[in-house]
Coordinates of C-alpha atoms and ligand atoms in Angstrom, one line a residue:
X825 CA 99.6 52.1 7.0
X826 CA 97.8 51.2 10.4
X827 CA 95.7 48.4 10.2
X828 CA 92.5 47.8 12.1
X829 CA 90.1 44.0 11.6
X830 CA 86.8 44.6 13.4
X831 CA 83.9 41.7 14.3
X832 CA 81.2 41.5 15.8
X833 CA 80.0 37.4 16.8
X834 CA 78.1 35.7 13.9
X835 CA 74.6 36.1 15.3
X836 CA 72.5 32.8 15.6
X837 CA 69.8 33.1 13.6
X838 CA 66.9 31.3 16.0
X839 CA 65.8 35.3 16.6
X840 CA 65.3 38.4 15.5
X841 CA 67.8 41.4 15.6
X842 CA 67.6 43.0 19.1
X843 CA 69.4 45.6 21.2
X844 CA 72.2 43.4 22.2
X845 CA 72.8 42.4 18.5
X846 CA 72.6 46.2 17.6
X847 CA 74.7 47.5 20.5
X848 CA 77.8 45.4 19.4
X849 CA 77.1 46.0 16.0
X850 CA 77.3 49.9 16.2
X851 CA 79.9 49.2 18.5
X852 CA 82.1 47.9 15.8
X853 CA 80.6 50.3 13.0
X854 CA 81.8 53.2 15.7
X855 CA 85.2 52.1 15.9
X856 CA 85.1 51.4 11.8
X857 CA 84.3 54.9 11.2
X858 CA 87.0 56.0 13.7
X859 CA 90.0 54.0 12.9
X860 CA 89.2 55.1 9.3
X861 CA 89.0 58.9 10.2
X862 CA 92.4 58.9 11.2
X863 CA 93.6 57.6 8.2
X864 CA 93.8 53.4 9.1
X865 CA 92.7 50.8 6.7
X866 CA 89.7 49.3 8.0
X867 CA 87.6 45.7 8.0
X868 CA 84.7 45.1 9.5
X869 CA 83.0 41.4 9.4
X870 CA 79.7 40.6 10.9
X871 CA 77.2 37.5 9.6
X872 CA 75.3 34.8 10.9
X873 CA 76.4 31.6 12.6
X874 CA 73.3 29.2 11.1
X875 CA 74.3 25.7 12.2
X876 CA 73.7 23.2 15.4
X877 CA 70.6 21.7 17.2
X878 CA 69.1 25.2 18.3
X879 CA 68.5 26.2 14.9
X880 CA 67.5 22.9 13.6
X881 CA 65.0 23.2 16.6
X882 CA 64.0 26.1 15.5
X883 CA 63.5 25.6 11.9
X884 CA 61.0 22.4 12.9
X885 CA 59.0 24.9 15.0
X886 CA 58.7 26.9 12.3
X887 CA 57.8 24.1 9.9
X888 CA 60.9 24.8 7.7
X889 CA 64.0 23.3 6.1
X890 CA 66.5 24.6 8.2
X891 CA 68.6 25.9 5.2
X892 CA 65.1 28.0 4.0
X893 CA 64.8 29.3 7.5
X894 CA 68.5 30.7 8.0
X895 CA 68.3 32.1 4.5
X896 CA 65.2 34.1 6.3
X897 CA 66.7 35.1 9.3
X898 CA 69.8 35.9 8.1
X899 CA 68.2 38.1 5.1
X900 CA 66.7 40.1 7.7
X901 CA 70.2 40.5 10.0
X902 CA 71.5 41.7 6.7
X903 CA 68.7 44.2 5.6
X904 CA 68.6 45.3 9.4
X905 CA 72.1 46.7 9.4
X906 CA 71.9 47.9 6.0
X907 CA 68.6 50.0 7.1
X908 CA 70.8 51.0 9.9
X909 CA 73.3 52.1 8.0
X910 CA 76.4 49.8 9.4
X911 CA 79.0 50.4 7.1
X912 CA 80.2 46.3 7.2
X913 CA 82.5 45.3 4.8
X914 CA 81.5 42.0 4.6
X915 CA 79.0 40.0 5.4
X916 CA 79.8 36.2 6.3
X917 CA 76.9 33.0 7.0
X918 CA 78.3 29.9 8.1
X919 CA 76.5 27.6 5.6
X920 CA 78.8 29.5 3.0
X921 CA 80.3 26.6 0.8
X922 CA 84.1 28.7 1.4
X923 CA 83.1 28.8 4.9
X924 CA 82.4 25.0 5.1
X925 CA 85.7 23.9 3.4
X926 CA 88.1 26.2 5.0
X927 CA 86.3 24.7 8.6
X928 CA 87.4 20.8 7.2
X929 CA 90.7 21.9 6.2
X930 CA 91.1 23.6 9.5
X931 CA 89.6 20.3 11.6
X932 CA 92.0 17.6 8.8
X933 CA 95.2 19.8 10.0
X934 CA 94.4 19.5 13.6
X935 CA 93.2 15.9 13.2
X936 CA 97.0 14.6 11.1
X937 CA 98.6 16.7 14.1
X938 CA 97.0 14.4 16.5
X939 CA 94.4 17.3 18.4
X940 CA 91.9 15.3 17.3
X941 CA 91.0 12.4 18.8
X942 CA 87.7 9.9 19.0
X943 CA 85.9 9.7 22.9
X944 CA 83.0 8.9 24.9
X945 CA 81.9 11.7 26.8
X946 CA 79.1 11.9 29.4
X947 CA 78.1 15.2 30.4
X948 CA 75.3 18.4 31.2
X949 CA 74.7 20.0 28.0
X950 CA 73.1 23.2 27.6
X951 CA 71.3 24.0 24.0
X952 CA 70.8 27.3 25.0
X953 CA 74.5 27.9 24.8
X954 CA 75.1 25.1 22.8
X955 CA 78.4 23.5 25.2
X956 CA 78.7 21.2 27.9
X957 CA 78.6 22.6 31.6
X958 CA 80.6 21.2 34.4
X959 CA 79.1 20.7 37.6
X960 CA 80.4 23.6 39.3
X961 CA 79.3 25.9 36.7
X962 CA 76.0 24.8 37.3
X963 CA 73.9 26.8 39.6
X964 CA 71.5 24.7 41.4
X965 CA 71.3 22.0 39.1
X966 CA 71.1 24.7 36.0
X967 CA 72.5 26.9 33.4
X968 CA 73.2 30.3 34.6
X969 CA 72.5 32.0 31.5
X970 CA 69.3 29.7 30.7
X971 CA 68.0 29.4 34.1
X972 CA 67.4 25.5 32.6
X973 CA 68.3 22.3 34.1
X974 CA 70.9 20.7 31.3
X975 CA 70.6 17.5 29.1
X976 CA 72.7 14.5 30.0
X977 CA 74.2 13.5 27.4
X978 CA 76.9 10.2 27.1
X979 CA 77.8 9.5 23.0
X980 CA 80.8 8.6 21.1
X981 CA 82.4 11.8 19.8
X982 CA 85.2 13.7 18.6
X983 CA 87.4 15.7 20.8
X984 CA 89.5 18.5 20.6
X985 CA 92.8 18.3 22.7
X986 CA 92.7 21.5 24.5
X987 CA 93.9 21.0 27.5
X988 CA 96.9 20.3 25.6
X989 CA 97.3 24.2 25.3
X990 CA 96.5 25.4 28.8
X991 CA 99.6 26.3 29.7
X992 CA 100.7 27.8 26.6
X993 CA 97.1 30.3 26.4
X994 CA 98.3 31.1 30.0
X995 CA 101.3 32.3 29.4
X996 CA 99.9 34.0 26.4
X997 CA 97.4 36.1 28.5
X998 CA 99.9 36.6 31.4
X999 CA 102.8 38.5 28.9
X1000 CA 99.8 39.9 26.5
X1001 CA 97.9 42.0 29.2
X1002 CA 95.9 43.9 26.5
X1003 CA 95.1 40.3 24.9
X1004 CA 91.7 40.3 26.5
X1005 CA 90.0 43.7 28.0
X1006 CA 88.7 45.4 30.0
X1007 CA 90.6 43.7 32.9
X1008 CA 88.0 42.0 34.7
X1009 CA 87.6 39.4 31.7
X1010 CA 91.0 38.5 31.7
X1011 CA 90.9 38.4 35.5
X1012 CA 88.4 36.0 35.0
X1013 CA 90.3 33.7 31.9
X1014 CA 92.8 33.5 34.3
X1015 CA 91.2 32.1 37.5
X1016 CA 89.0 29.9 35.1
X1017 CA 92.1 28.2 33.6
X1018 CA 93.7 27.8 37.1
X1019 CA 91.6 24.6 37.6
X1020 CA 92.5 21.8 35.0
X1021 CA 91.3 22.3 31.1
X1022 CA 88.9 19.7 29.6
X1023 CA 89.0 18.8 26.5
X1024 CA 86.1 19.8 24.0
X1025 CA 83.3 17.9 22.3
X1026 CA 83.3 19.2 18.9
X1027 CA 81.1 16.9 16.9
X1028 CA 77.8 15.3 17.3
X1029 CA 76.3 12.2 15.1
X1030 CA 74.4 12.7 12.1
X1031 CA 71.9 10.0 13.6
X1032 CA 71.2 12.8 16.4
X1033 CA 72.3 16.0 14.1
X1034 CA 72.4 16.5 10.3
X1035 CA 72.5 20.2 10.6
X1036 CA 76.1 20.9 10.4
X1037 CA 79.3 20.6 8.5
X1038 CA 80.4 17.1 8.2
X1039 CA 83.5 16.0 9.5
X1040 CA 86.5 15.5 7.1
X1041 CA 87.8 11.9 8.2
X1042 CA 84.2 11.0 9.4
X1043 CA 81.3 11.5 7.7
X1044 CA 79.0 10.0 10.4
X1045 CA 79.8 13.0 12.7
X1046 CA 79.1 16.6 12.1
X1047 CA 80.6 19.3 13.4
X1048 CA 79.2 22.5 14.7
X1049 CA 79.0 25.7 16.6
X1050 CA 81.6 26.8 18.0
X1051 CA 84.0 24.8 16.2
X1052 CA 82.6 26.2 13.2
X1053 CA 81.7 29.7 14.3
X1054 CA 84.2 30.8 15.5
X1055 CA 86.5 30.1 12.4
X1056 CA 84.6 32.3 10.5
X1057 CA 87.0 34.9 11.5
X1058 CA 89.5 33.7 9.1
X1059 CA 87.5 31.9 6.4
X1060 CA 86.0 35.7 5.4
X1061 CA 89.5 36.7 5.3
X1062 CA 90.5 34.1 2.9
X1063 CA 87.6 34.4 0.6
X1064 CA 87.8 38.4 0.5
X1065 CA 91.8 36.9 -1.4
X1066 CA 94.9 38.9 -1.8
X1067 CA 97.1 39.5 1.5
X1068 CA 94.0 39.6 3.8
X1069 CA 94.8 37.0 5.9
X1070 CA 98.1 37.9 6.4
X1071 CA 97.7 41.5 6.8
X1072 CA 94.1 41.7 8.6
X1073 CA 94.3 38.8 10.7
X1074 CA 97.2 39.7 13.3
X1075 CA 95.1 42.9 13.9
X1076 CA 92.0 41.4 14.7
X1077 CA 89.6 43.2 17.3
X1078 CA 86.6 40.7 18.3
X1079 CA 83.8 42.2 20.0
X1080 CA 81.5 40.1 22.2
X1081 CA 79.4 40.1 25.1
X1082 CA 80.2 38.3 28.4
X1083 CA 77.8 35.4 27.2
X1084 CA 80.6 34.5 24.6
X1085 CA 83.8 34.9 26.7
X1086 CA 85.0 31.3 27.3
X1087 CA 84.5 30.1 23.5
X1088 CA 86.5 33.2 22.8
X1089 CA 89.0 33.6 24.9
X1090 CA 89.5 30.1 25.6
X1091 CA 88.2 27.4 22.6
X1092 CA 89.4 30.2 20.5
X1093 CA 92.8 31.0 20.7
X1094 CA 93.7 27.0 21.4
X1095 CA 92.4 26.1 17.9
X1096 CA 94.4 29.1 16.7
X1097 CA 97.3 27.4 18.5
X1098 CA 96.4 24.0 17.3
X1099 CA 96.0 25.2 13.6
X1100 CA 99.3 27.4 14.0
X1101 CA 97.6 30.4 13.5
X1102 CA 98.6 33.9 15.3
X1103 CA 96.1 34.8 18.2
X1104 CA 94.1 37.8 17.7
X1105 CA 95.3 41.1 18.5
X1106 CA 92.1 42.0 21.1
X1107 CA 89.5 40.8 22.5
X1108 CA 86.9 43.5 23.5
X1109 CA 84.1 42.4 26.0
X1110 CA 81.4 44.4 27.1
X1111 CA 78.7 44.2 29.5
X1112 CA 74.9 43.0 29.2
X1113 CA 71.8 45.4 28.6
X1114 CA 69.4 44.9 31.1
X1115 CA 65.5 45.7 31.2
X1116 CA 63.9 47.4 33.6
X1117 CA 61.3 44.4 33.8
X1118 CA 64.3 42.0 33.8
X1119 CA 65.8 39.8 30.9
X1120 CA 64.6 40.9 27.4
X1121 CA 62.9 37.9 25.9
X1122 CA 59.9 37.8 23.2
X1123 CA 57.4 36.1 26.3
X1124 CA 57.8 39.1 27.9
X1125 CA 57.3 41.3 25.4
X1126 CA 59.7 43.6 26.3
X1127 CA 62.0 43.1 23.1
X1128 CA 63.6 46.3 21.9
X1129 CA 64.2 46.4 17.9
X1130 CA 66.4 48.5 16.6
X1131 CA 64.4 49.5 13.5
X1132 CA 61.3 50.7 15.6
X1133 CA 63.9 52.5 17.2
X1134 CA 65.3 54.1 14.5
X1135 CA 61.7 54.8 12.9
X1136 CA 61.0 56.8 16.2
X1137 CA 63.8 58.6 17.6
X1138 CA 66.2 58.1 14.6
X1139 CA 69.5 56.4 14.5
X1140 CA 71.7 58.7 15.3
X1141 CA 69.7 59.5 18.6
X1142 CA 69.7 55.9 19.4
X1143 CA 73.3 54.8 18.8
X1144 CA 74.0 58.3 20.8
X1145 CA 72.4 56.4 23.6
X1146 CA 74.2 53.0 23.6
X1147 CA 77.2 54.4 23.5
X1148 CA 76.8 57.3 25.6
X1149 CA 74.9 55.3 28.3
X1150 CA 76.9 51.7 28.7
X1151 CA 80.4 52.0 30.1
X1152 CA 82.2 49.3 28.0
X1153 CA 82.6 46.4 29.6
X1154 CA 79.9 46.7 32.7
X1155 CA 76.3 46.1 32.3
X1156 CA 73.9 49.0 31.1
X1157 CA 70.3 49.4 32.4
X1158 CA 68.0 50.3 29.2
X1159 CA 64.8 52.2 29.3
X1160 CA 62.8 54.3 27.4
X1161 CA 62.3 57.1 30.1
X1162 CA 66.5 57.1 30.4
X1163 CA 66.3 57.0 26.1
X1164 CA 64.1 60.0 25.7
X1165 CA 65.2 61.7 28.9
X1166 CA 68.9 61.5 27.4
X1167 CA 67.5 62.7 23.6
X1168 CA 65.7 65.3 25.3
X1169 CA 68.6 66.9 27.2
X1170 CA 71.7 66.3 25.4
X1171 CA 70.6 66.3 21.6
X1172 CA 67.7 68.4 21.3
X1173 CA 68.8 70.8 24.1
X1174 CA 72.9 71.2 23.9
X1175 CA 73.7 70.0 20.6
X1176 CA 70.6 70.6 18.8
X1177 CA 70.4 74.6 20.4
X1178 CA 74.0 75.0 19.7
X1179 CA 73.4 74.6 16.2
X1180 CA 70.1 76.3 15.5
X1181 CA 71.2 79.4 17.5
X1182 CA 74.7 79.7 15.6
X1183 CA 73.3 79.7 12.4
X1184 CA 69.6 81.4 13.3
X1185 CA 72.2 84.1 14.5
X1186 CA 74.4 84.2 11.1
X1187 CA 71.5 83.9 9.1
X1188 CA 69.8 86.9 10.8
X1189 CA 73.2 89.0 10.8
X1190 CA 74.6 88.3 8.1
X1191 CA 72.5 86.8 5.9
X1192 CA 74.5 83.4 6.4
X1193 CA 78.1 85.2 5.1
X1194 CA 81.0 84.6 7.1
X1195 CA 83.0 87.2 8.5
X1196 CA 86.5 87.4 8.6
X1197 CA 88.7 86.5 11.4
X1198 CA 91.3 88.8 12.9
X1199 CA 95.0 87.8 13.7
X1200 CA 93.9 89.6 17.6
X1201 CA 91.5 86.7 19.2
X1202 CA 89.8 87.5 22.3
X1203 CA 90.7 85.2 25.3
X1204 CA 87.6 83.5 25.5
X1205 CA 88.0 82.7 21.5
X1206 CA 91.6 81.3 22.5
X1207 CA 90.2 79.0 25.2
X1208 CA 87.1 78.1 22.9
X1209 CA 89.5 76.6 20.3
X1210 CA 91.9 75.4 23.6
X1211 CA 89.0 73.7 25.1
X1212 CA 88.2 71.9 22.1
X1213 CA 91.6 70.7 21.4
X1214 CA 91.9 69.5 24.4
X1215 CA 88.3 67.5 24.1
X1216 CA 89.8 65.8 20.8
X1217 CA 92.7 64.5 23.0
X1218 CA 91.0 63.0 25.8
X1219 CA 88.2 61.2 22.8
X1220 CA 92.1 59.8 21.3
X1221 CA 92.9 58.4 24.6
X1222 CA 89.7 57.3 25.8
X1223 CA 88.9 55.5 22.1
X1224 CA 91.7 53.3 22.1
X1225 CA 90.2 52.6 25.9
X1226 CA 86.9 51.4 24.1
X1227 CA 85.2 54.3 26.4
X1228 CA 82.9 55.3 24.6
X1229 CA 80.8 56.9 26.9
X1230 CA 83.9 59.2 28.5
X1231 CA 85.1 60.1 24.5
X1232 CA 81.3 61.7 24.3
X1233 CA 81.1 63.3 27.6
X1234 CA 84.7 64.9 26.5
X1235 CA 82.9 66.1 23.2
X1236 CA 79.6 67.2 25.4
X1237 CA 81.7 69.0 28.1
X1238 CA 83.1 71.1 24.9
X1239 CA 80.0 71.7 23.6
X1240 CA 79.0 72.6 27.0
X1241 CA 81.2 75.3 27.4
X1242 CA 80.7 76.5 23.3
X1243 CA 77.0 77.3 24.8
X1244 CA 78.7 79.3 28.1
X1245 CA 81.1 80.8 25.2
X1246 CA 77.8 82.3 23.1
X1247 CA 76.3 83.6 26.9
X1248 CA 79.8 85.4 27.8
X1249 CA 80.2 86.8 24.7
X1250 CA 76.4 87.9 24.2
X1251 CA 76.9 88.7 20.6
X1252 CA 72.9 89.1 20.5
X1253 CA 73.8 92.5 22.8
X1254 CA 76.7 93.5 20.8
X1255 CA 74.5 93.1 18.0
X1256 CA 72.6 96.0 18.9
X1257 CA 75.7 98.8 18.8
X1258 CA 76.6 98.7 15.2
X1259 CA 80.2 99.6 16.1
X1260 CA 80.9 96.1 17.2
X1261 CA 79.4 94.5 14.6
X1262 CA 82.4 92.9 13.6
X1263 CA 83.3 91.6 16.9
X1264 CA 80.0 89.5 16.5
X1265 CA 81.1 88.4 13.1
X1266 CA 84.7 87.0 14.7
X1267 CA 82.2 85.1 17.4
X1268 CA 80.3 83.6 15.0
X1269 CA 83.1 82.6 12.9
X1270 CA 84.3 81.2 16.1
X1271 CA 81.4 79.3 16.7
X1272 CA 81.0 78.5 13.0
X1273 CA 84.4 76.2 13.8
X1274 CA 83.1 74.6 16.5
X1275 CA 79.9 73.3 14.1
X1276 CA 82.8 72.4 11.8
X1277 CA 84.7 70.5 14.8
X1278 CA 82.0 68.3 15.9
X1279 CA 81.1 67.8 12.2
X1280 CA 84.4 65.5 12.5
X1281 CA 84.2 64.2 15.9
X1282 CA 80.9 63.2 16.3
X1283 CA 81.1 61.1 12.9
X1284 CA 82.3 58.2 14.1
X1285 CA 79.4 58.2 16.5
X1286 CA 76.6 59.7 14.6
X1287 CA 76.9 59.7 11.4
X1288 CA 74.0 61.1 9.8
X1289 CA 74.3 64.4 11.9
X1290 CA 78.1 64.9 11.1
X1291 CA 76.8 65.1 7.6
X1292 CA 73.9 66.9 8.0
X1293 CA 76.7 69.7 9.5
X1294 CA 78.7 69.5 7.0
X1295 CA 75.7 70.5 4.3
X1296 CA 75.0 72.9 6.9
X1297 CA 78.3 74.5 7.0
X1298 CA 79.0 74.0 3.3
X1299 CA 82.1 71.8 4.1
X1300 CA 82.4 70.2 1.2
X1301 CA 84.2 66.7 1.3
X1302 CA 86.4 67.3 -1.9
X1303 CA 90.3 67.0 -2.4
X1304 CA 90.0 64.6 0.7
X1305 CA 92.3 61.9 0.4
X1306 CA 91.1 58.4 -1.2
X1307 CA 92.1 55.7 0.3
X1308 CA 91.2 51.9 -1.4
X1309 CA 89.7 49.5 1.5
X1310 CA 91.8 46.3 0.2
X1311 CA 89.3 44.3 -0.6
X1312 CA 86.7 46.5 -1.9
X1313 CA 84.9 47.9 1.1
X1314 CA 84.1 51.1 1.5
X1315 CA 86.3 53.4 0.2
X1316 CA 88.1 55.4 3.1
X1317 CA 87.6 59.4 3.1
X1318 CA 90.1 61.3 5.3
X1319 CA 88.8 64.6 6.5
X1320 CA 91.4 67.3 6.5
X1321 CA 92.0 68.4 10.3
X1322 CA 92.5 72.4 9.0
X1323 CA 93.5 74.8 11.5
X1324 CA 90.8 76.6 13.3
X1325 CA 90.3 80.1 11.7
X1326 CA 91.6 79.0 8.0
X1327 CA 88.8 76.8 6.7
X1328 CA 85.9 79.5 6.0
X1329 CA 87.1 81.9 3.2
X1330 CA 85.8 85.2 3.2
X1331 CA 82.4 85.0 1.1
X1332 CA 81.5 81.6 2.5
X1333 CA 78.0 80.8 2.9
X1334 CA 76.5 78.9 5.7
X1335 CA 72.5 77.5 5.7
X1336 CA 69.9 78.9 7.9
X1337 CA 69.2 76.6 11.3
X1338 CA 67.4 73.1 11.0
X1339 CA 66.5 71.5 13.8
X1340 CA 68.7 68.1 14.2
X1341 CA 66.6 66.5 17.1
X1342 CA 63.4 67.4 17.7
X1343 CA 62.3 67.3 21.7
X1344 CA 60.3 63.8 22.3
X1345 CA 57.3 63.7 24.4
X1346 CA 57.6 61.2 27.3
X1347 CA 55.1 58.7 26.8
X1348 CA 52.2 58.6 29.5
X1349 CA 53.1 55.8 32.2
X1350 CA 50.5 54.2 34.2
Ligands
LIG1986 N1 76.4 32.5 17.5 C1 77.1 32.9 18.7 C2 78.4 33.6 18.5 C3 79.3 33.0 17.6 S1 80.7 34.0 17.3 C4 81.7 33.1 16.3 C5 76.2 33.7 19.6 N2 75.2 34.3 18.9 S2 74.1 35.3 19.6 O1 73.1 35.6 18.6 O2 73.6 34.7 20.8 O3 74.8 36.6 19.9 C6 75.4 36.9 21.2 C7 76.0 38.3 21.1 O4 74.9 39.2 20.9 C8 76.6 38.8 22.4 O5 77.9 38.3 22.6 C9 76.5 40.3 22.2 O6 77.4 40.7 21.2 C10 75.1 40.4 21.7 N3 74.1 40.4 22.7 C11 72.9 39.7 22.8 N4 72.2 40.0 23.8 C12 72.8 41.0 24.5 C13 72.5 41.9 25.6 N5 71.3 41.8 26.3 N6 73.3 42.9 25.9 C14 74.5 43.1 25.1 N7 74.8 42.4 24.1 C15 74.2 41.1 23.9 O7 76.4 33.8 20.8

């Protein structure tokens, strides 16, 4: 069976669940919920990454133990997906004792290799993103991501002997073009590691850092971040036991943001190296969400959190939005005018319509009994059925792409012409001649299938409308095939793909309409 390992990063937990946290996460619940449709077994890890000065820093602010506030923060990360409904399969913190061992066994193996060697270094080091910059990354003295001048910082430390595995990660990405996508990331791994490869700091002193896991042959020095983080990728898969490692890891699919690219596609695969490990399978990078008012930060108020916006539009609305509106791997402007104008339009008026007038117009025919369908279809109920074929091709294609965004406009571009379909075929006009009665109840059986379509390929993407279709329709989920995640997950359910025409048996009832999304009021502006 097809295998498929999603993660999203380990979130630090110095802040609150955001949009950006949220868009990878659905992100990677998406893709969970589609490799599992068609039938692969599935993984998806997320957790926290608690450890290093920034949280330490942020604990003292807060006047806590750092352990006490990373159980907080973390707690929250957790509930918030739950709440969400991310179907994760496991949830990973880096203070997890497993977690802390398998990172010492990990750093012992590279140390008795000899990757591991004791230094001075002197360099600019950012806290923000918790590495050492060079000069030329700089940008006028500072961080670009921070928009902060650096610490200098000269100690005795541990170092990791990357540079050792230049060559070899460049060879990797050069054969592996897939390795890291969408291009432009590995374009720019590549013209990074054209210039020479320094090695990396991975510890700090406990005289300057207690917050972290303590080094194996030194217990002066602690480790931390990404020498830590980053592992957790395996650890989980060791703890979850049986052939997880094994089976799960070579199939890995990381998802990040640009902010994390170089510790993943650069510290990331040379520890893999070091510690003889196979390199993932992908790694999936996508762009930033922007504000219209600039860089979303808690000064400026402008914070979007993904359980007021569930509370307001609903989830399914809102992850309809990330995905439809970001192209993967380019940066995404994020509004609520483009939110609500997008809800407005595409949910309550073409997929929300579709539905209520399809089964107001069953309902009001037929008292919600479906009519049978005749071996002689129409044209226009041929190229119905054609046209969604055809959308369910393009979303294959354009899924294994990561495009989200073209996978829904393929499903809205159906649904698009199911609504043309209804005003060709006028079945409220036939209506009225009672000899072509039953032509209207072939339409609406035709239409009646493409409800039952999207039911299936809008689940991946919005979940809690797929279902509230099926009740709808009466599709009941039984005799579908039960497939055990391996490590007690969720357990897999395969939706039969029957043939258009064959599913609804003569006497099948269907509800009367609901309306899925209501239309939202755009808010008064100033
Ligand atoms: N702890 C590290 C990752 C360790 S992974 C082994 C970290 N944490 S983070 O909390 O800063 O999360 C960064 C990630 O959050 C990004 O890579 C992305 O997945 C998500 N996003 C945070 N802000 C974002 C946007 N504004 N836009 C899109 N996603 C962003 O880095």
């Amino acid at each position: 069976m097809e295998r498929i390992y999603i993660t999203t990063p380990l979130y630090y937990v110095n802040a609150e669940p955001h949009l950006g946290h949220t868009y990878t996460t659905v992100v990677a619940d998406t893709l969970k919920r589609y490799y599992q449709s068609i039938g692969c077994e599935t993984f998806l890890l997320t957790g926290t990454d608690e450890h290093g000065d920034k949280i330490a820093q942020a604990a003292q602010a807060s006047g806590m133990d750092p352990k006490a506030y990373a159980d907080r923060v973390s707690r929250l990360f957790r509930s918030t997906w739950d709440t969400c409904g991310i179907a994760y399969d496991y949830f990973i913190r880096t203070t997890d004792s497993y977690h802390k061992e398998f990172v010492q066994k990990i750093l012992q193996k590279i140390y008795d290799a000899g990757d591991i060697y004791f230094g001075e270094y002197g360099g600019f080091y950012c806290y923000g993103c918790e590495r050492f910059y060079t000069e030329k990354e700089l940008v006028d003295g500072k961080c670009p991501d921070h928009q902060k001048e650096p610490d200098y910082i000269s100690e005795k430390n541990y170092f990791f002997r990357m540079s050792r595995y230049r060559d070899q990660l460049i060879d990797a990405i050069e054969s592996r073009t897939d390795l890291i996508r969408p291009e432009r990331y590995r374009t720019e791994v590549l013209a990074f590691l054209r210039e020479p490869l320094e090695d990396l700091c991975i510890s700090r002193p406990i005289s300057r850092l207690q917050w972290g896991i303590p080094l194996p042959f030194d217990t002066n020095y602690v480790t931390y971040v990404w020498f830590d983080a980053l592992l957790n990728y395996v650890s989980a898969l060791e703890h979850c036991g049986g052939d997880a490692v094994q089976n799960l890891w070579p199939k890995a699919n990381h998802l990040i943001a640009k902010d994390i690219l170089k510790p993943h596609a650069v510290y990331w695969p040379t520890m893999l190296m070091a510690a003889g490990l196979p390199l993932y399978e992908h790694l999936n990078v996508h762009g930033y969400w922007v504000m219209d008012s600039g860089k979303m930060s808690k000064s400026l108020g402008n914070v979007v959190r993904p359980l007021e916006m569930k509370d307001r539009f609903g989830m399914d609305a809102f992850r309809y939005f990330l995905l439809r509106e970001m192209a993967f791997g380019q940066d995404a402007k994020f509004s609520l005018e483009a939110l609500i104008t997008r809800i407005n339009a595409d949910l309550a008026n073409n997929l929300g319509n579709l539905v209520s007038r399809i089964l107001a117009m069953q309902q009001k025919y037929f008292d919600g009994v479906v009519h049978p369908l005749g071996p002689e279809w129409a044209k226009e109920d041929q190229d119905l059925k054609n046209k969604f074929a055809h959308a369910e091709i393009e979303l294959t294609g354009y899924m294994a792409d990561l495009q989200f965004h073209r996978a829904l406009e393929a499903v809205w571009s159906a649904i698009d012409h199911a609504n043309r379909y209804i005003v060709q075929t006028a079945p409220y006009t036939l209506y009225k001649d009672e000899a072509n009665r039953s032509r209207v109840g072939e339409v609406l059986h035709h239409l009646l299938e493409v409800l039952r379509t999207l039911s299936r390929l809008l689940g991946p993407f919005m979940p809690d409308t797929a279902r509230d279709l099926k009740t709808l329709l009466g599709v009941v989920d039984s005799g579908l095939e039960q497939v055990p995640s391996s490590m007690g997950g969720n357990s897999l359910l395969r939706i039969p793909n029957q043939e258009w025409g064959k599913y609804f048996q003569s006497g099948h009832v269907v509800q009367g309409p609901k309306i899925l999304f209501p239309r939202i009021e755009m808010p008064v502006t100033e």
